[in-house]
mmCIF file with all atom_site columns, C-alpha atoms in Angstrom:
data_model
loop_
_atom_site.group_PDB
_atom_site.id
_atom_site.type_symbol
_atom_site.label_atom_id
_atom_site.label_alt_id
_atom_site.label_comp_id
_atom_site.label_asym_id
_atom_site.label_entity_id
_atom_site.label_seq_id
_atom_site.pdbx_PDB_ins_code
_atom_site.Cartn_x
_atom_site.Cartn_y
_atom_site.Cartn_z
_atom_site.occupancy
_atom_site.B_iso_or_equiv
_atom_site.pdbx_formal_charge
_atom_site.auth_seq_id
_atom_site.auth_comp_id
_atom_site.auth_asym_id
_atom_site.auth_atom_id
_atom_site.pdbx_PDB_model_num
ATOM 1   C CA . MET A 1 1   ? -58.091 -71.652 -19.319 1.00 69.00 ? 1445 MET A CA 1
ATOM 2   C CA . THR A 1 2   ? -54.854 -71.006 -21.184 1.00 85.00 ? 1446 THR A CA 1
ATOM 3   C CA . HIS A 1 3   ? -54.982 -68.385 -23.928 1.00 96.00 ? 1447 HIS A CA 1
ATOM 4   C CA . PHE A 1 4   ? -52.630 -68.202 -26.907 1.00 98.00 ? 1448 PHE A CA 1
ATOM 5   C CA . ILE A 1 5   ? -51.776 -64.552 -26.112 1.00 98.00 ? 1449 ILE A CA 1
ATOM 6   C CA . GLU A 1 6   ? -52.079 -62.952 -22.688 1.00 98.00 ? 1450 GLU A CA 1
ATOM 7   C CA . PHE A 1 7   ? -51.176 -59.403 -21.688 1.00 98.00 ? 1451 PHE A CA 1
ATOM 8   C CA . SER A 1 8   ? -51.450 -58.938 -17.910 1.00 98.00 ? 1452 SER A CA 1
ATOM 9   C CA . ASP A 1 9   ? -51.161 -55.409 -16.469 1.00 98.00 ? 1453 ASP A CA 1
ATOM 10  C CA . VAL A 1 10  ? -48.454 -54.381 -18.966 1.00 98.00 ? 1454 VAL A CA 1
ATOM 11  C CA . TYR A 1 11  ? -46.685 -51.013 -18.714 1.00 98.00 ? 1455 TYR A CA 1
ATOM 12  C CA . LYS A 1 12  ? -44.226 -49.374 -21.090 1.00 97.00 ? 1456 LYS A CA 1
ATOM 13  C CA . ARG A 1 13  ? -42.752 -46.048 -20.017 1.00 95.00 ? 1457 ARG A CA 1
ATOM 14  C CA . TYR A 1 14  ? -40.577 -43.635 -21.971 1.00 89.00 ? 1458 TYR A CA 1
ATOM 15  C CA . LYS A 1 15  ? -38.818 -40.532 -20.727 1.00 87.00 ? 1459 LYS A CA 1
ATOM 16  C CA . MET A 1 16  ? -38.596 -37.500 -23.043 1.00 86.00 ? 1460 MET A CA 1
ATOM 17  C CA . GLY A 1 17  ? -36.660 -34.800 -21.265 1.00 87.00 ? 1461 GLY A CA 1
ATOM 18  C CA . GLU A 1 18  ? -38.477 -34.226 -17.985 1.00 87.00 ? 1462 GLU A CA 1
ATOM 19  C CA . VAL A 1 19  ? -41.699 -35.843 -19.216 1.00 89.00 ? 1463 VAL A CA 1
ATOM 20  C CA . ASN A 1 20  ? -42.666 -39.459 -18.512 1.00 88.00 ? 1464 ASN A CA 1
ATOM 21  C CA . ILE A 1 21  ? -44.855 -41.059 -21.182 1.00 89.00 ? 1465 ILE A CA 1
ATOM 22  C CA . ASN A 1 22  ? -46.931 -44.170 -20.464 1.00 92.00 ? 1466 ASN A CA 1
ATOM 23  C CA . ALA A 1 23  ? -47.186 -45.708 -23.938 1.00 95.00 ? 1467 ALA A CA 1
ATOM 24  C CA . ALA A 1 24  ? -48.759 -48.787 -22.338 1.00 96.00 ? 1468 ALA A CA 1
ATOM 25  C CA . ASN A 1 25  ? -50.571 -47.977 -19.124 1.00 96.00 ? 1469 ASN A CA 1
ATOM 26  C CA . GLY A 1 26  ? -51.720 -51.202 -17.486 1.00 97.00 ? 1470 GLY A CA 1
ATOM 27  C CA . ILE A 1 27  ? -52.833 -53.137 -20.566 1.00 98.00 ? 1471 ILE A CA 1
ATOM 28  C CA . SER A 1 28  ? -54.571 -56.497 -20.153 1.00 98.00 ? 1472 SER A CA 1
ATOM 29  C CA . PHE A 1 29  ? -56.228 -58.675 -22.817 1.00 98.00 ? 1473 PHE A CA 1
ATOM 30  C CA . CYS A 1 30  ? -56.176 -62.170 -24.258 1.00 98.00 ? 1474 CYS A CA 1
ATOM 31  C CA . ILE A 1 31  ? -56.385 -63.626 -27.765 1.00 98.00 ? 1475 ILE A CA 1
ATOM 32  C CA . GLU A 1 32  ? -57.126 -67.233 -28.691 1.00 97.00 ? 1476 GLU A CA 1
ATOM 33  C CA . GLN A 1 33  ? -55.225 -69.344 -31.190 1.00 96.00 ? 1477 GLN A CA 1
ATOM 34  C CA . ALA A 1 34  ? -56.262 -68.905 -34.845 1.00 95.00 ? 1478 ALA A CA 1
ATOM 35  C CA . GLU A 1 35  ? -58.224 -65.740 -34.118 1.00 97.00 ? 1479 GLU A CA 1
ATOM 36  C CA . PHE A 1 36  ? -58.092 -62.759 -36.460 1.00 97.00 ? 1480 PHE A CA 1
ATOM 37  C CA . SER A 1 37  ? -57.872 -59.857 -34.009 1.00 98.00 ? 1481 SER A CA 1
ATOM 38  C CA . ILE A 1 38  ? -57.859 -56.121 -34.596 1.00 98.00 ? 1482 ILE A CA 1
ATOM 39  C CA . VAL A 1 39  ? -56.337 -53.577 -32.206 1.00 98.00 ? 1483 VAL A CA 1
ATOM 40  C CA . VAL A 1 40  ? -57.953 -50.241 -33.045 1.00 98.00 ? 1484 VAL A CA 1
ATOM 41  C CA . GLY A 1 41  ? -57.494 -46.695 -31.819 1.00 97.00 ? 1485 GLY A CA 1
ATOM 42  C CA . PRO A 1 42  ? -56.312 -43.198 -32.754 1.00 95.00 ? 1486 PRO A CA 1
ATOM 43  C CA . SER A 1 43  ? -52.674 -42.157 -33.142 1.00 92.00 ? 1487 SER A CA 1
ATOM 44  C CA . GLY A 1 44  ? -50.924 -42.258 -29.789 1.00 91.00 ? 1488 GLY A CA 1
ATOM 45  C CA . ALA A 1 45  ? -53.295 -44.875 -28.384 1.00 95.00 ? 1489 ALA A CA 1
ATOM 46  C CA . GLY A 1 46  ? -50.477 -47.381 -27.814 1.00 95.00 ? 1490 GLY A CA 1
ATOM 47  C CA . LYS A 1 47  ? -51.305 -49.793 -30.649 1.00 96.00 ? 1491 LYS A CA 1
ATOM 48  C CA . THR A 1 48  ? -47.791 -49.948 -32.087 1.00 95.00 ? 1492 THR A CA 1
ATOM 49  C CA . THR A 1 49  ? -46.306 -50.323 -28.602 1.00 96.00 ? 1493 THR A CA 1
ATOM 50  C CA . VAL A 1 50  ? -48.512 -53.386 -28.084 1.00 97.00 ? 1494 VAL A CA 1
ATOM 51  C CA . LEU A 1 51  ? -47.476 -54.816 -31.452 1.00 96.00 ? 1495 LEU A CA 1
ATOM 52  C CA . ASN A 1 52  ? -43.775 -54.200 -30.797 1.00 96.00 ? 1496 ASN A CA 1
ATOM 53  C CA . ILE A 1 53  ? -43.941 -55.891 -27.388 1.00 97.00 ? 1497 ILE A CA 1
ATOM 54  C CA . LEU A 1 54  ? -45.950 -58.781 -28.807 1.00 97.00 ? 1498 LEU A CA 1
ATOM 55  C CA . GLY A 1 55  ? -43.408 -59.209 -31.608 1.00 97.00 ? 1499 GLY A CA 1
ATOM 56  C CA . GLY A 1 56  ? -40.400 -59.158 -29.293 1.00 96.00 ? 1500 GLY A CA 1
ATOM 57  C CA . MET A 1 57  ? -39.108 -55.905 -30.814 1.00 95.00 ? 1501 MET A CA 1
ATOM 58  C CA . ASP A 1 58  ? -39.579 -54.004 -27.555 1.00 95.00 ? 1502 ASP A CA 1
ATOM 59  C CA . SER A 1 59  ? -39.874 -54.939 -23.898 1.00 95.00 ? 1503 SER A CA 1
ATOM 60  C CA . CYS A 1 60  ? -42.275 -53.836 -21.176 1.00 96.00 ? 1504 CYS A CA 1
ATOM 61  C CA . ASN A 1 61  ? -41.242 -52.218 -17.906 1.00 96.00 ? 1505 ASN A CA 1
ATOM 62  C CA . GLN A 1 62  ? -43.833 -54.098 -15.884 1.00 97.00 ? 1506 GLN A CA 1
ATOM 63  C CA . GLY A 1 63  ? -46.381 -56.857 -16.363 1.00 98.00 ? 1507 GLY A CA 1
ATOM 64  C CA . VAL A 1 64  ? -46.483 -60.277 -17.992 1.00 98.00 ? 1508 VAL A CA 1
ATOM 65  C CA . VAL A 1 65  ? -46.767 -61.154 -21.692 1.00 98.00 ? 1509 VAL A CA 1
ATOM 66  C CA . LEU A 1 66  ? -47.398 -64.778 -22.639 1.00 98.00 ? 1510 LEU A CA 1
ATOM 67  C CA . VAL A 1 67  ? -47.453 -66.177 -26.180 1.00 98.00 ? 1511 VAL A CA 1
ATOM 68  C CA . ASP A 1 68  ? -48.144 -69.888 -26.646 1.00 96.00 ? 1512 ASP A CA 1
ATOM 69  C CA . ASN A 1 69  ? -47.294 -70.518 -22.969 1.00 95.00 ? 1513 ASN A CA 1
ATOM 70  C CA . LYS A 1 70  ? -43.940 -68.720 -23.283 1.00 96.00 ? 1514 LYS A CA 1
ATOM 71  C CA . GLN A 1 71  ? -43.313 -65.673 -21.127 1.00 97.00 ? 1515 GLN A CA 1
ATOM 72  C CA . ILE A 1 72  ? -41.734 -63.352 -23.671 1.00 97.00 ? 1516 ILE A CA 1
ATOM 73  C CA . SER A 1 73  ? -41.709 -60.470 -21.163 1.00 97.00 ? 1517 SER A CA 1
ATOM 74  C CA . SER A 1 74  ? -38.901 -62.236 -19.273 1.00 97.00 ? 1518 SER A CA 1
ATOM 75  C CA . MET A 1 75  ? -36.823 -63.282 -22.300 1.00 97.00 ? 1519 MET A CA 1
ATOM 76  C CA . ASN A 1 76  ? -33.302 -61.961 -22.833 1.00 96.00 ? 1520 ASN A CA 1
ATOM 77  C CA . LYS A 1 77  ? -32.114 -60.479 -26.150 1.00 95.00 ? 1521 LYS A CA 1
ATOM 78  C CA . LYS A 1 78  ? -30.955 -63.809 -27.562 1.00 96.00 ? 1522 LYS A CA 1
ATOM 79  C CA . GLU A 1 79  ? -34.211 -65.537 -26.645 1.00 97.00 ? 1523 GLU A CA 1
ATOM 80  C CA . LEU A 1 80  ? -36.228 -62.680 -28.176 1.00 96.00 ? 1524 LEU A CA 1
ATOM 81  C CA . ALA A 1 81  ? -34.193 -62.929 -31.395 1.00 95.00 ? 1525 ALA A CA 1
ATOM 82  C CA . LEU A 1 82  ? -35.038 -66.637 -31.659 1.00 94.00 ? 1526 LEU A CA 1
ATOM 83  C CA . TYR A 1 83  ? -38.693 -65.886 -30.885 1.00 96.00 ? 1527 TYR A CA 1
ATOM 84  C CA . ARG A 1 84  ? -38.838 -63.277 -33.671 1.00 95.00 ? 1528 ARG A CA 1
ATOM 85  C CA . ARG A 1 85  ? -37.058 -65.586 -36.079 1.00 93.00 ? 1529 ARG A CA 1
ATOM 86  C CA . TYR A 1 86  ? -39.059 -68.755 -35.634 1.00 93.00 ? 1530 TYR A CA 1
ATOM 87  C CA . GLU A 1 87  ? -42.459 -67.870 -34.211 1.00 94.00 ? 1531 GLU A CA 1
ATOM 88  C CA . THR A 1 88  ? -43.576 -64.504 -35.577 1.00 95.00 ? 1532 THR A CA 1
ATOM 89  C CA . GLY A 1 89  ? -44.137 -62.940 -38.980 1.00 95.00 ? 1533 GLY A CA 1
ATOM 90  C CA . PHE A 1 90  ? -44.363 -59.195 -39.608 1.00 95.00 ? 1534 PHE A CA 1
ATOM 91  C CA . VAL A 1 91  ? -46.221 -57.183 -42.231 1.00 93.00 ? 1535 VAL A CA 1
ATOM 92  C CA . PHE A 1 92  ? -45.487 -53.454 -42.179 1.00 89.00 ? 1536 PHE A CA 1
ATOM 93  C CA . GLN A 1 93  ? -47.267 -50.466 -43.706 1.00 85.00 ? 1537 GLN A CA 1
ATOM 94  C CA . PHE A 1 94  ? -44.389 -49.609 -46.053 1.00 88.00 ? 1538 PHE A CA 1
ATOM 95  C CA . TYR A 1 95  ? -43.432 -53.160 -47.099 1.00 91.00 ? 1539 TYR A CA 1
ATOM 96  C CA . ASN A 1 96  ? -39.707 -53.014 -46.091 1.00 93.00 ? 1540 ASN A CA 1
ATOM 97  C CA . LEU A 1 97  ? -38.615 -55.024 -49.120 1.00 96.00 ? 1541 LEU A CA 1
ATOM 98  C CA . ILE A 1 98  ? -34.969 -55.157 -50.176 1.00 96.00 ? 1542 ILE A CA 1
ATOM 99  C CA . GLN A 1 99  ? -34.902 -53.153 -53.389 1.00 97.00 ? 1543 GLN A CA 1
ATOM 100 C CA . ASN A 1 100 ? -32.063 -54.968 -55.168 1.00 97.00 ? 1544 ASN A CA 1
ATOM 101 C CA . LEU A 1 101 ? -33.644 -58.406 -54.657 1.00 98.00 ? 1545 LEU A CA 1
ATOM 102 C CA . THR A 1 102 ? -36.483 -59.839 -56.745 1.00 98.00 ? 1546 THR A CA 1
ATOM 103 C CA . ALA A 1 103 ? -39.813 -60.792 -55.207 1.00 98.00 ? 1547 ALA A CA 1
ATOM 104 C CA . LEU A 1 104 ? -38.665 -64.414 -55.085 1.00 98.00 ? 1548 LEU A CA 1
ATOM 105 C CA . GLU A 1 105 ? -35.332 -63.503 -53.494 1.00 98.00 ? 1549 GLU A CA 1
ATOM 106 C CA . ASN A 1 106 ? -37.040 -61.340 -50.855 1.00 97.00 ? 1550 ASN A CA 1
ATOM 107 C CA . VAL A 1 107 ? -39.164 -64.300 -49.811 1.00 97.00 ? 1551 VAL A CA 1
ATOM 108 C CA . GLU A 1 108 ? -36.266 -66.770 -50.026 1.00 97.00 ? 1552 GLU A CA 1
ATOM 109 C CA . LEU A 1 109 ? -34.301 -64.582 -47.637 1.00 94.00 ? 1553 LEU A CA 1
ATOM 110 C CA . ALA A 1 110 ? -36.926 -65.167 -44.947 1.00 92.00 ? 1554 ALA A CA 1
ATOM 111 C CA . THR A 1 111 ? -36.970 -68.926 -45.562 1.00 93.00 ? 1555 THR A CA 1
ATOM 112 C CA . GLN A 1 112 ? -33.259 -69.115 -44.738 1.00 92.00 ? 1556 GLN A CA 1
ATOM 113 C CA . ILE A 1 113 ? -33.943 -68.269 -41.079 1.00 87.00 ? 1557 ILE A CA 1
ATOM 114 C CA . SER A 1 114 ? -36.817 -70.702 -40.560 1.00 86.00 ? 1558 SER A CA 1
ATOM 115 C CA . HIS A 1 115 ? -36.922 -74.293 -39.301 1.00 86.00 ? 1559 HIS A CA 1
ATOM 116 C CA . ASN A 1 116 ? -39.618 -75.514 -41.667 1.00 87.00 ? 1560 ASN A CA 1
ATOM 117 C CA . PRO A 1 117 ? -40.232 -72.889 -44.375 1.00 91.00 ? 1561 PRO A CA 1
ATOM 118 C CA . MET A 1 118 ? -42.729 -73.001 -47.194 1.00 91.00 ? 1562 MET A CA 1
ATOM 119 C CA . ASP A 1 119 ? -41.448 -73.054 -50.761 1.00 95.00 ? 1563 ASP A CA 1
ATOM 120 C CA . ALA A 1 120 ? -40.885 -69.400 -51.730 1.00 96.00 ? 1564 ALA A CA 1
ATOM 121 C CA . LYS A 1 121 ? -42.258 -69.788 -55.240 1.00 96.00 ? 1565 LYS A CA 1
ATOM 122 C CA . GLN A 1 122 ? -45.367 -71.623 -54.023 1.00 94.00 ? 1566 GLN A CA 1
ATOM 123 C CA . VAL A 1 123 ? -46.208 -68.996 -51.403 1.00 93.00 ? 1567 VAL A CA 1
ATOM 124 C CA . LEU A 1 124 ? -45.845 -66.207 -53.991 1.00 95.00 ? 1568 LEU A CA 1
ATOM 125 C CA . GLU A 1 125 ? -48.196 -68.115 -56.275 1.00 93.00 ? 1569 GLU A CA 1
ATOM 126 C CA . ALA A 1 126 ? -50.614 -68.482 -53.355 1.00 88.00 ? 1570 ALA A CA 1
ATOM 127 C CA . VAL A 1 127 ? -50.778 -64.676 -52.954 1.00 90.00 ? 1571 VAL A CA 1
ATOM 128 C CA . GLY A 1 128 ? -51.337 -64.210 -56.680 1.00 90.00 ? 1572 GLY A CA 1
ATOM 129 C CA . LEU A 1 129 ? -47.834 -63.249 -57.784 1.00 94.00 ? 1573 LEU A CA 1
ATOM 130 C CA . GLY A 1 130 ? -46.784 -66.336 -59.715 1.00 94.00 ? 1574 GLY A CA 1
ATOM 131 C CA . GLU A 1 131 ? -46.117 -64.228 -62.826 1.00 96.00 ? 1575 GLU A CA 1
ATOM 132 C CA . ARG A 1 132 ? -44.135 -61.562 -60.934 1.00 97.00 ? 1576 ARG A CA 1
ATOM 133 C CA . ILE A 1 133 ? -41.586 -63.596 -58.993 1.00 97.00 ? 1577 ILE A CA 1
ATOM 134 C CA . ASN A 1 134 ? -38.610 -62.247 -60.960 1.00 98.00 ? 1578 ASN A CA 1
ATOM 135 C CA . ASN A 1 135 ? -39.621 -58.595 -60.723 1.00 98.00 ? 1579 ASN A CA 1
ATOM 136 C CA . PHE A 1 136 ? -37.854 -56.141 -58.437 1.00 98.00 ? 1580 PHE A CA 1
ATOM 137 C CA . PRO A 1 137 ? -39.915 -54.068 -55.945 1.00 97.00 ? 1581 PRO A CA 1
ATOM 138 C CA . ALA A 1 138 ? -39.635 -50.956 -58.126 1.00 97.00 ? 1582 ALA A CA 1
ATOM 139 C CA . GLN A 1 139 ? -41.369 -52.894 -60.915 1.00 98.00 ? 1583 GLN A CA 1
ATOM 140 C CA . LEU A 1 140 ? -44.343 -53.800 -58.697 1.00 97.00 ? 1584 LEU A CA 1
ATOM 141 C CA . SER A 1 141 ? -47.398 -51.807 -57.655 1.00 94.00 ? 1585 SER A CA 1
ATOM 142 C CA . GLY A 1 142 ? -48.025 -50.976 -54.005 1.00 92.00 ? 1586 GLY A CA 1
ATOM 143 C CA . GLY A 1 143 ? -50.489 -53.831 -53.667 1.00 92.00 ? 1587 GLY A CA 1
ATOM 144 C CA . GLU A 1 144 ? -48.074 -56.272 -55.273 1.00 95.00 ? 1588 GLU A CA 1
ATOM 145 C CA . GLN A 1 145 ? -45.269 -55.169 -52.966 1.00 95.00 ? 1589 GLN A CA 1
ATOM 146 C CA . GLN A 1 146 ? -47.504 -55.700 -49.953 1.00 93.00 ? 1590 GLN A CA 1
ATOM 147 C CA . ARG A 1 147 ? -48.344 -59.181 -51.253 1.00 93.00 ? 1591 ARG A CA 1
ATOM 148 C CA . VAL A 1 148 ? -44.614 -59.928 -51.424 1.00 96.00 ? 1592 VAL A CA 1
ATOM 149 C CA . ALA A 1 149 ? -44.287 -58.718 -47.839 1.00 95.00 ? 1593 ALA A CA 1
ATOM 150 C CA . ILE A 1 150 ? -47.148 -60.996 -46.770 1.00 93.00 ? 1594 ILE A CA 1
ATOM 151 C CA . ALA A 1 151 ? -45.621 -63.922 -48.674 1.00 94.00 ? 1595 ALA A CA 1
ATOM 152 C CA . ARG A 1 152 ? -42.292 -63.247 -46.955 1.00 95.00 ? 1596 ARG A CA 1
ATOM 153 C CA . ALA A 1 153 ? -43.995 -63.380 -43.556 1.00 93.00 ? 1597 ALA A CA 1
ATOM 154 C CA . LEU A 1 154 ? -46.071 -66.490 -44.377 1.00 91.00 ? 1598 LEU A CA 1
ATOM 155 C CA . ALA A 1 155 ? -43.098 -68.399 -45.799 1.00 92.00 ? 1599 ALA A CA 1
ATOM 156 C CA . LYS A 1 156 ? -41.705 -68.788 -42.281 1.00 91.00 ? 1600 LYS A CA 1
ATOM 157 C CA . ARG A 1 157 ? -44.886 -70.614 -41.184 1.00 90.00 ? 1601 ARG A CA 1
ATOM 158 C CA . PRO A 1 158 ? -45.228 -68.341 -38.139 1.00 93.00 ? 1602 PRO A CA 1
ATOM 159 C CA . LYS A 1 159 ? -47.596 -69.144 -35.304 1.00 93.00 ? 1603 LYS A CA 1
ATOM 160 C CA . LEU A 1 160 ? -48.326 -65.439 -35.021 1.00 96.00 ? 1604 LEU A CA 1
ATOM 161 C CA . LEU A 1 161 ? -48.688 -62.897 -37.839 1.00 96.00 ? 1605 LEU A CA 1
ATOM 162 C CA . LEU A 1 162 ? -48.444 -59.224 -36.808 1.00 97.00 ? 1606 LEU A CA 1
ATOM 163 C CA . CYS A 1 163 ? -49.670 -56.537 -39.189 1.00 96.00 ? 1607 CYS A CA 1
ATOM 164 C CA . ASP A 1 164 ? -48.958 -52.834 -38.677 1.00 94.00 ? 1608 ASP A CA 1
ATOM 165 C CA . GLU A 1 165 ? -51.482 -50.775 -40.720 1.00 91.00 ? 1609 GLU A CA 1
ATOM 166 C CA . PRO A 1 166 ? -50.953 -53.113 -43.727 1.00 91.00 ? 1610 PRO A CA 1
ATOM 167 C CA . THR A 1 167 ? -53.346 -51.169 -45.973 1.00 89.00 ? 1611 THR A CA 1
ATOM 168 C CA . GLY A 1 168 ? -52.304 -47.676 -44.877 1.00 85.00 ? 1612 GLY A CA 1
ATOM 169 C CA . ALA A 1 169 ? -50.347 -46.941 -48.052 1.00 83.00 ? 1613 ALA A CA 1
ATOM 170 C CA . LEU A 1 170 ? -52.766 -48.625 -50.458 1.00 85.00 ? 1614 LEU A CA 1
ATOM 171 C CA . ASP A 1 171 ? -55.840 -47.540 -52.397 1.00 86.00 ? 1615 ASP A CA 1
ATOM 172 C CA . TYR A 1 172 ? -59.294 -48.767 -51.351 1.00 89.00 ? 1616 TYR A CA 1
ATOM 173 C CA . ASN A 1 173 ? -59.663 -51.766 -53.670 1.00 87.00 ? 1617 ASN A CA 1
ATOM 174 C CA . THR A 1 174 ? -56.082 -52.963 -53.226 1.00 87.00 ? 1618 THR A CA 1
ATOM 175 C CA . GLY A 1 175 ? -56.457 -52.598 -49.470 1.00 89.00 ? 1619 GLY A CA 1
ATOM 176 C CA . LYS A 1 176 ? -59.586 -54.758 -49.533 1.00 91.00 ? 1620 LYS A CA 1
ATOM 177 C CA . ASN A 1 177 ? -57.727 -57.473 -51.449 1.00 89.00 ? 1621 ASN A CA 1
ATOM 178 C CA . ILE A 1 178 ? -54.897 -57.450 -48.908 1.00 90.00 ? 1622 ILE A CA 1
ATOM 179 C CA . LEU A 1 179 ? -57.332 -57.710 -45.976 1.00 93.00 ? 1623 LEU A CA 1
ATOM 180 C CA . LYS A 1 180 ? -59.148 -60.566 -47.713 1.00 92.00 ? 1624 LYS A CA 1
ATOM 181 C CA . LEU A 1 181 ? -55.842 -62.400 -48.112 1.00 89.00 ? 1625 LEU A CA 1
ATOM 182 C CA . LEU A 1 182 ? -55.007 -61.936 -44.418 1.00 92.00 ? 1626 LEU A CA 1
ATOM 183 C CA . GLN A 1 183 ? -58.477 -63.028 -43.285 1.00 92.00 ? 1627 GLN A CA 1
ATOM 184 C CA . GLU A 1 184 ? -58.439 -66.114 -45.511 1.00 90.00 ? 1628 GLU A CA 1
ATOM 185 C CA . THR A 1 185 ? -54.906 -67.025 -44.408 1.00 88.00 ? 1629 THR A CA 1
ATOM 186 C CA . SER A 1 186 ? -55.955 -66.933 -40.766 1.00 91.00 ? 1630 SER A CA 1
ATOM 187 C CA . ARG A 1 187 ? -58.824 -69.309 -41.529 1.00 91.00 ? 1631 ARG A CA 1
ATOM 188 C CA . SER A 1 188 ? -57.052 -71.729 -43.871 1.00 89.00 ? 1632 SER A CA 1
ATOM 189 C CA . ASP A 1 189 ? -53.719 -71.977 -42.021 1.00 88.00 ? 1633 ASP A CA 1
ATOM 190 C CA . HIS A 1 190 ? -55.112 -71.807 -38.473 1.00 92.00 ? 1634 HIS A CA 1
ATOM 191 C CA . MET A 1 191 ? -52.829 -68.820 -37.908 1.00 94.00 ? 1635 MET A CA 1
ATOM 192 C CA . THR A 1 192 ? -53.254 -66.187 -35.221 1.00 97.00 ? 1636 THR A CA 1
ATOM 193 C CA . VAL A 1 193 ? -53.314 -62.744 -36.841 1.00 97.00 ? 1637 VAL A CA 1
ATOM 194 C CA . VAL A 1 194 ? -53.112 -59.435 -34.950 1.00 98.00 ? 1638 VAL A CA 1
ATOM 195 C CA . LEU A 1 195 ? -53.702 -56.331 -37.066 1.00 97.00 ? 1639 LEU A CA 1
ATOM 196 C CA . ILE A 1 196 ? -53.487 -52.759 -35.796 1.00 96.00 ? 1640 ILE A CA 1
ATOM 197 C CA . THR A 1 197 ? -55.387 -49.923 -37.436 1.00 95.00 ? 1641 THR A CA 1
ATOM 198 C CA . HIS A 1 198 ? -56.946 -46.530 -36.733 1.00 94.00 ? 1642 HIS A CA 1
ATOM 199 C CA . ASN A 1 199 ? -59.888 -47.471 -38.999 1.00 94.00 ? 1643 ASN A CA 1
ATOM 200 C CA . GLN A 1 200 ? -62.895 -48.415 -36.874 1.00 95.00 ? 1644 GLN A CA 1
ATOM 201 C CA . ALA A 1 201 ? -64.839 -49.506 -39.970 1.00 94.00 ? 1645 ALA A CA 1
ATOM 202 C CA . LEU A 1 202 ? -62.653 -52.623 -40.336 1.00 95.00 ? 1646 LEU A CA 1
ATOM 203 C CA . THR A 1 203 ? -63.602 -54.088 -36.964 1.00 97.00 ? 1647 THR A CA 1
ATOM 204 C CA . PRO A 1 204 ? -66.610 -56.186 -38.162 1.00 97.00 ? 1648 PRO A CA 1
ATOM 205 C CA . MET A 1 205 ? -64.188 -58.505 -39.993 1.00 96.00 ? 1649 MET A CA 1
ATOM 206 C CA . ALA A 1 206 ? -62.335 -59.471 -36.797 1.00 97.00 ? 1650 ALA A CA 1
ATOM 207 C CA . ASP A 1 207 ? -62.996 -62.319 -34.402 1.00 97.00 ? 1651 ASP A CA 1
ATOM 208 C CA . ARG A 1 208 ? -61.898 -60.051 -31.556 1.00 98.00 ? 1652 ARG A CA 1
ATOM 209 C CA . VAL A 1 209 ? -61.678 -56.247 -31.368 1.00 98.00 ? 1653 VAL A CA 1
ATOM 210 C CA . ILE A 1 210 ? -59.449 -54.544 -28.789 1.00 98.00 ? 1654 ILE A CA 1
ATOM 211 C CA . SER A 1 211 ? -60.088 -50.791 -28.634 1.00 98.00 ? 1655 SER A CA 1
ATOM 212 C CA . MET A 1 212 ? -57.357 -48.552 -27.200 1.00 98.00 ? 1656 MET A CA 1
ATOM 213 C CA . LYS A 1 213 ? -56.949 -44.934 -26.163 1.00 96.00 ? 1657 LYS A CA 1
ATOM 214 C CA . ASN A 1 214 ? -54.180 -43.122 -24.264 1.00 95.00 ? 1658 ASN A CA 1
ATOM 215 C CA . GLY A 1 215 ? -52.197 -46.292 -23.615 1.00 96.00 ? 1659 GLY A CA 1
ATOM 216 C CA . ARG A 1 216 ? -55.148 -48.192 -22.162 1.00 97.00 ? 1660 ARG A CA 1
ATOM 217 C CA . VAL A 1 217 ? -57.627 -50.799 -23.361 1.00 98.00 ? 1661 VAL A CA 1
ATOM 218 C CA . CYS A 1 218 ? -61.071 -49.176 -23.512 1.00 97.00 ? 1662 CYS A CA 1
ATOM 219 C CA . SER A 1 219 ? -63.058 -52.225 -24.546 1.00 98.00 ? 1663 SER A CA 1
ATOM 220 C CA . ILE A 1 220 ? -62.781 -55.783 -25.830 1.00 98.00 ? 1664 ILE A CA 1
ATOM 221 C CA . HIS A 1 221 ? -65.462 -57.170 -28.111 1.00 97.00 ? 1665 HIS A CA 1
ATOM 222 C CA . LYS A 1 222 ? -65.793 -60.640 -29.602 1.00 97.00 ? 1666 LYS A CA 1
ATOM 223 C CA . ASN A 1 223 ? -67.636 -60.896 -32.925 1.00 96.00 ? 1667 ASN A CA 1
ATOM 224 C CA . GLU A 1 224 ? -69.596 -64.143 -33.016 1.00 95.00 ? 1668 GLU A CA 1
ATOM 225 C CA . ASN A 1 225 ? -70.125 -63.767 -36.774 1.00 95.00 ? 1669 ASN A CA 1
ATOM 226 C CA . PRO A 1 226 ? -67.232 -61.848 -38.371 1.00 96.00 ? 1670 PRO A CA 1
ATOM 227 C CA . LEU A 1 227 ? -68.045 -60.404 -41.774 1.00 95.00 ? 1671 LEU A CA 1
ATOM 228 C CA . PRO A 1 228 ? -66.085 -61.128 -44.952 1.00 93.00 ? 1672 PRO A CA 1
ATOM 229 C CA . ILE A 1 229 ? -64.205 -58.017 -46.020 1.00 92.00 ? 1673 ILE A CA 1
ATOM 230 C CA . GLU A 1 230 ? -66.291 -57.894 -49.211 1.00 91.00 ? 1674 GLU A CA 1
ATOM 231 C CA . GLN A 1 231 ? -69.326 -56.939 -47.105 1.00 92.00 ? 1675 GLN A CA 1
ATOM 232 C CA . ILE A 1 232 ? -67.588 -54.029 -45.367 1.00 90.00 ? 1676 ILE A CA 1
ATOM 233 C CA . GLU A 1 233 ? -67.417 -50.466 -46.633 1.00 83.00 ? 1677 GLU A CA 1
ATOM 234 C CA . TRP A 1 234 ? -64.994 -47.956 -45.200 1.00 75.00 ? 1678 TRP A CA 1
#
């Protein structure tokens, strides 16, 4: 059976002075298309390393990484740039919006590097920011800025949406709204979403939970009945 994402015995090693660090120490897992998956673990577990390799922002030293039948672990820099541009969307903890562009212009910027982008105004309306499209990031709340960041990622129509602690800088209620948006987007758009977090309490909302520690996968659990975020307290 072919999986949408496959990590097979993946290693990522760094050298700091005389010390060798195995940020990814023989990682193997798979994720199916349109699944909402959570990679969970404490700081230093290797979650961000996995996300960076999966997003084509970093490469592994050993092992095989397949996404949609493409071996991204063997791609060169140009091929990885095209992969990032056309096939993946990113949502970061601290938004990474361009401060001198409006919400609309931030999203439009992403549509300029996509083959078949969504309409920037329509995607902002879809995330509840139809009245804020002409505001600059400094005029938006944290939750609104994160919604712009999600709209920017979705506007590219990516096959794969990667989220790095997307609620880490938000208050509880705003964070819940953002997670609801991501969960609903995965369902409605048949989009594969991979979210990394240190918060174990979020795992009941995922289709698949990959637990990590010390650069290794500790366990993989598939939720047959994922819970809506409204039913989860953390």
